[in-house]
PDB file of C-alpha atoms in Angstrom:
ATOM      1  CA  VAL N   1     -47.530 -21.902  14.103  1.00 87.00           C
ATOM      2  CA  GLN N   2     -49.561 -24.095  16.284  1.00 93.00           C
ATOM      3  CA  LEU N   3     -49.467 -24.432  20.239  1.00 95.00           C
ATOM      4  CA  GLN N   4     -50.390 -27.454  22.091  1.00 95.00           C
ATOM      5  CA  ALA N   5     -51.117 -27.202  25.634  1.00 96.00           C
ATOM      6  CA  SER N   6     -51.125 -30.298  28.001  1.00 97.00           C
ATOM      7  CA  GLY N   7     -50.820 -31.551  31.481  1.00 97.00           C
ATOM      8  CA  GLY N   8     -54.139 -30.414  33.136  1.00 97.00           C
ATOM      9  CA  GLY N   9     -56.264 -32.684  35.067  1.00 97.00           C
ATOM     10  CA  LEU N  10     -58.093 -33.166  38.467  1.00 98.00           C
ATOM     11  CA  VAL N  11     -55.836 -32.769  41.554  1.00 97.00           C
ATOM     12  CA  GLN N  12     -56.313 -32.273  45.039  1.00 98.00           C
ATOM     13  CA  ALA N  13     -55.561 -29.200  47.067  1.00 98.00           C
ATOM     14  CA  GLY N  14     -51.944 -29.080  47.998  1.00 98.00           C
ATOM     15  CA  ASP N  15     -50.757 -31.062  44.955  1.00 97.00           C
ATOM     16  CA  SER N  16     -48.313 -30.016  42.246  1.00 97.00           C
ATOM     17  CA  LEU N  17     -48.884 -30.016  38.692  1.00 97.00           C
ATOM     18  CA  ARG N  18     -46.799 -29.306  35.487  1.00 98.00           C
ATOM     19  CA  LEU N  19     -48.259 -27.955  32.411  1.00 98.00           C
ATOM     20  CA  SER N  20     -46.576 -28.162  29.036  1.00 98.00           C
ATOM     21  CA  CYS N  21     -46.925 -25.991  25.852  1.00 97.00           C
ATOM     22  CA  SER N  22     -45.460 -27.198  22.783  1.00 94.00           C
ATOM     23  CA  ILE N  23     -45.033 -24.936  19.736  1.00 91.00           C
ATOM     24  CA  SER N  24     -44.560 -25.999  16.113  1.00 91.00           C
ATOM     25  CA  GLY N  25     -42.555 -23.907  13.692  1.00 77.00           C
ATOM     26  CA  PRO N  26     -39.102 -22.721  13.285  1.00 79.00           C
ATOM     27  CA  ASP N  27     -37.171 -20.652  15.773  1.00 86.00           C
ATOM     28  CA  PHE N  28     -38.788 -21.372  18.972  1.00 87.00           C
ATOM     29  CA  SER N  29     -36.191 -19.432  20.908  1.00 89.00           C
ATOM     30  CA  LYS N  30     -37.523 -16.201  19.200  1.00 90.00           C
ATOM     31  CA  TYR N  31     -40.867 -16.665  20.876  1.00 93.00           C
ATOM     32  CA  ALA N  32     -41.842 -15.202  24.033  1.00 96.00           C
ATOM     33  CA  MET N  33     -44.347 -17.443  25.908  1.00 96.00           C
ATOM     34  CA  ALA N  34     -47.093 -16.814  28.280  1.00 97.00           C
ATOM     35  CA  TRP N  35     -49.714 -18.698  30.264  1.00 98.00           C
ATOM     36  CA  PHE N  36     -53.130 -17.232  31.106  1.00 98.00           C
ATOM     37  CA  ARG N  37     -56.105 -18.876  32.696  1.00 98.00           C
ATOM     38  CA  GLN N  38     -59.714 -18.208  32.796  1.00 98.00           C
ATOM     39  CA  SER N  39     -62.207 -19.491  35.387  1.00 95.00           C
ATOM     40  CA  PRO N  40     -66.020 -19.569  34.624  1.00 90.00           C
ATOM     41  CA  GLY N  41     -67.476 -16.227  35.062  1.00 93.00           C
ATOM     42  CA  LYS N  42     -64.212 -14.579  35.322  1.00 95.00           C
ATOM     43  CA  GLU N  43     -61.956 -12.512  33.046  1.00 96.00           C
ATOM     44  CA  ARG N  44     -58.786 -14.109  31.673  1.00 96.00           C
ATOM     45  CA  GLU N  45     -55.846 -13.386  33.637  1.00 97.00           C
ATOM     46  CA  ILE N  46     -52.004 -13.607  33.263  1.00 97.00           C
ATOM     47  CA  VAL N  47     -50.326 -16.314  35.096  1.00 97.00           C
ATOM     48  CA  GLY N  48     -46.750 -15.619  33.855  1.00 97.00           C
ATOM     49  CA  PHE N  49     -44.475 -15.227  30.836  1.00 97.00           C
ATOM     50  CA  ILE N  50     -40.997 -16.060  29.950  1.00 96.00           C
ATOM     51  CA  GLY N  51     -39.093 -14.092  27.412  1.00 93.00           C
ATOM     52  CA  TRP N  52     -36.697 -14.742  24.599  1.00 87.00           C
ATOM     53  CA  SER N  53     -33.679 -14.697  27.021  1.00 87.00           C
ATOM     54  CA  GLY N  54     -35.387 -16.928  29.656  1.00 88.00           C
ATOM     55  CA  ALA N  55     -36.299 -14.191  32.005  1.00 92.00           C
ATOM     56  CA  THR N  56     -39.513 -14.930  33.731  1.00 93.00           C
ATOM     57  CA  ASN N  57     -42.199 -13.083  35.237  1.00 92.00           C
ATOM     58  CA  LEU N  58     -44.612 -14.754  37.658  1.00 92.00           C
ATOM     59  CA  ASP N  59     -46.242 -11.916  39.519  1.00 90.00           C
ATOM     60  CA  GLY N  60     -49.643 -13.217  38.801  1.00 89.00           C
ATOM     61  CA  PRO N  61     -51.962 -15.369  40.991  1.00 94.00           C
ATOM     62  CA  VAL N  62     -49.591 -18.308  41.572  1.00 94.00           C
ATOM     63  CA  LYS N  63     -46.660 -15.919  42.613  1.00 94.00           C
ATOM     64  CA  GLY N  64     -44.314 -17.617  45.000  1.00 95.00           C
ATOM     65  CA  ARG N  65     -45.561 -21.249  44.223  1.00 96.00           C
ATOM     66  CA  SER N  66     -44.834 -21.590  40.568  1.00 96.00           C
ATOM     67  CA  THR N  67     -41.840 -21.939  38.237  1.00 96.00           C
ATOM     68  CA  LEU N  68     -41.735 -21.151  34.474  1.00 96.00           C
ATOM     69  CA  SER N  69     -39.040 -22.745  32.086  1.00 95.00           C
ATOM     70  CA  ARG N  70     -38.544 -23.306  28.557  1.00 94.00           C
ATOM     71  CA  ASP N  71     -36.564 -26.089  26.670  1.00 93.00           C
ATOM     72  CA  ASN N  72     -35.709 -24.560  23.195  1.00 91.00           C
ATOM     73  CA  HIS N  73     -34.445 -27.993  22.067  1.00 92.00           C
ATOM     74  CA  LYS N  74     -37.956 -29.454  22.684  1.00 94.00           C
ATOM     75  CA  ASN N  75     -39.867 -26.333  21.631  1.00 94.00           C
ATOM     76  CA  THR N  76     -41.577 -26.405  25.016  1.00 95.00           C
ATOM     77  CA  VAL N  77     -42.399 -24.255  27.847  1.00 96.00           C
ATOM     78  CA  TYR N  78     -43.265 -25.364  31.231  1.00 97.00           C
ATOM     79  CA  LEU N  79     -45.485 -24.088  34.088  1.00 97.00           C
ATOM     80  CA  GLN N  80     -45.144 -25.923  37.400  1.00 98.00           C
ATOM     81  CA  ILE N  81     -47.487 -24.990  40.175  1.00 97.00           C
ATOM     82  CA  HIS N  82     -47.038 -26.052  43.770  1.00 97.00           C
ATOM     83  CA  SER N  83     -49.464 -26.019  46.645  1.00 97.00           C
ATOM     84  CA  LEU N  84     -52.631 -25.849  44.290  1.00 98.00           C
ATOM     85  CA  LYS N  85     -55.671 -24.485  45.649  1.00 97.00           C
ATOM     86  CA  PRO N  86     -59.288 -24.728  44.587  1.00 97.00           C
ATOM     87  CA  GLU N  87     -59.249 -21.186  43.264  1.00 96.00           C
ATOM     88  CA  ASP N  88     -56.642 -22.262  40.821  1.00 97.00           C
ATOM     89  CA  THR N  89     -59.354 -24.185  38.988  1.00 97.00           C
ATOM     90  CA  ALA N  90     -59.339 -22.801  35.512  1.00 98.00           C
ATOM     91  CA  VAL N  91     -58.653 -23.490  31.745  1.00 98.00           C
ATOM     92  CA  TYR N  92     -55.019 -22.723  31.366  1.00 98.00           C
ATOM     93  CA  TYR N  93     -54.007 -21.295  28.029  1.00 98.00           C
ATOM     94  CA  CYS N  94     -50.479 -20.894  26.662  1.00 97.00           C
ATOM     95  CA  ALA N  95     -49.736 -18.150  24.182  1.00 97.00           C
ATOM     96  CA  GLY N  96     -46.682 -17.039  22.158  1.00 96.00           C
ATOM     97  CA  SER N  97     -45.348 -14.136  20.137  1.00 95.00           C
ATOM     98  CA  ASP N  98     -42.067 -13.270  18.267  1.00 93.00           C
ATOM     99  CA  THR N  99     -42.636  -9.692  18.639  1.00 95.00           C
ATOM    100  CA  TYR N 100     -44.101  -9.160  22.226  1.00 96.00           C
ATOM    101  CA  SER N 101     -43.245 -10.084  25.800  1.00 96.00           C
ATOM    102  CA  GLY N 102     -45.354  -9.091  28.527  1.00 95.00           C
ATOM    103  CA  SER N 103     -48.609  -9.515  30.500  1.00 95.00           C
ATOM    104  CA  SER N 104     -51.135  -8.469  27.891  1.00 96.00           C
ATOM    105  CA  GLY N 105     -53.003 -11.218  26.053  1.00 96.00           C
ATOM    106  CA  ALA N 106     -53.531  -8.952  23.168  1.00 97.00           C
ATOM    107  CA  GLY N 107     -49.903  -8.938  22.527  1.00 97.00           C
ATOM    108  CA  TYR N 108     -49.769 -12.541  21.709  1.00 97.00           C
ATOM    109  CA  GLU N 109     -50.590 -13.755  18.179  1.00 96.00           C
ATOM    110  CA  PHE N 110     -50.711 -17.549  18.799  1.00 96.00           C
ATOM    111  CA  TRP N 111     -52.793 -19.384  21.246  1.00 97.00           C
ATOM    112  CA  GLY N 112     -53.164 -23.011  22.334  1.00 95.00           C
ATOM    113  CA  GLN N 113     -56.371 -24.666  22.956  1.00 93.00           C
ATOM    114  CA  GLY N 114     -56.355 -24.661  26.659  1.00 95.00           C
ATOM    115  CA  THR N 115     -55.913 -27.426  29.365  1.00 97.00           C
ATOM    116  CA  GLN N 116     -58.431 -27.752  32.225  1.00 98.00           C
ATOM    117  CA  VAL N 117     -57.002 -27.782  35.784  1.00 98.00           C
ATOM    118  CA  THR N 118     -59.425 -28.703  38.505  1.00 98.00           C
ATOM    119  CA  VAL N 119     -58.406 -28.493  42.117  1.00 98.00           C
ATOM    120  CA  SER N 120     -60.609 -30.321  44.641  1.00 97.00           C
ATOM    121  CA  SER N 121     -60.752 -29.284  48.227  1.00 94.00           C
TER     122      SER N 121
END
């Protein structure tokens, strides 16, 4: 199983961005998917996760200005963030698990390589 994150880049404060994470392997619908982020000098933090049923949790740092969705036909999960702030600058990682759905990074067996998001003020 391999995860590929994409969609990062350099944007201005107030812009929106959509990150994508595609997963190879069968039965994508059986994977819970999550996004984490890590800024230099800071610990990794959960951004949000989407379960097998499509239920989402976005109680993390982009709460209220983000959406999380999945397309099981394309084996892809999307994280859209609106009203980006300089403090959103980080490497964003996607993760997947067919046994765990939650906010702990330790629960996810599969990780993508990360995509850099840089928000200028």
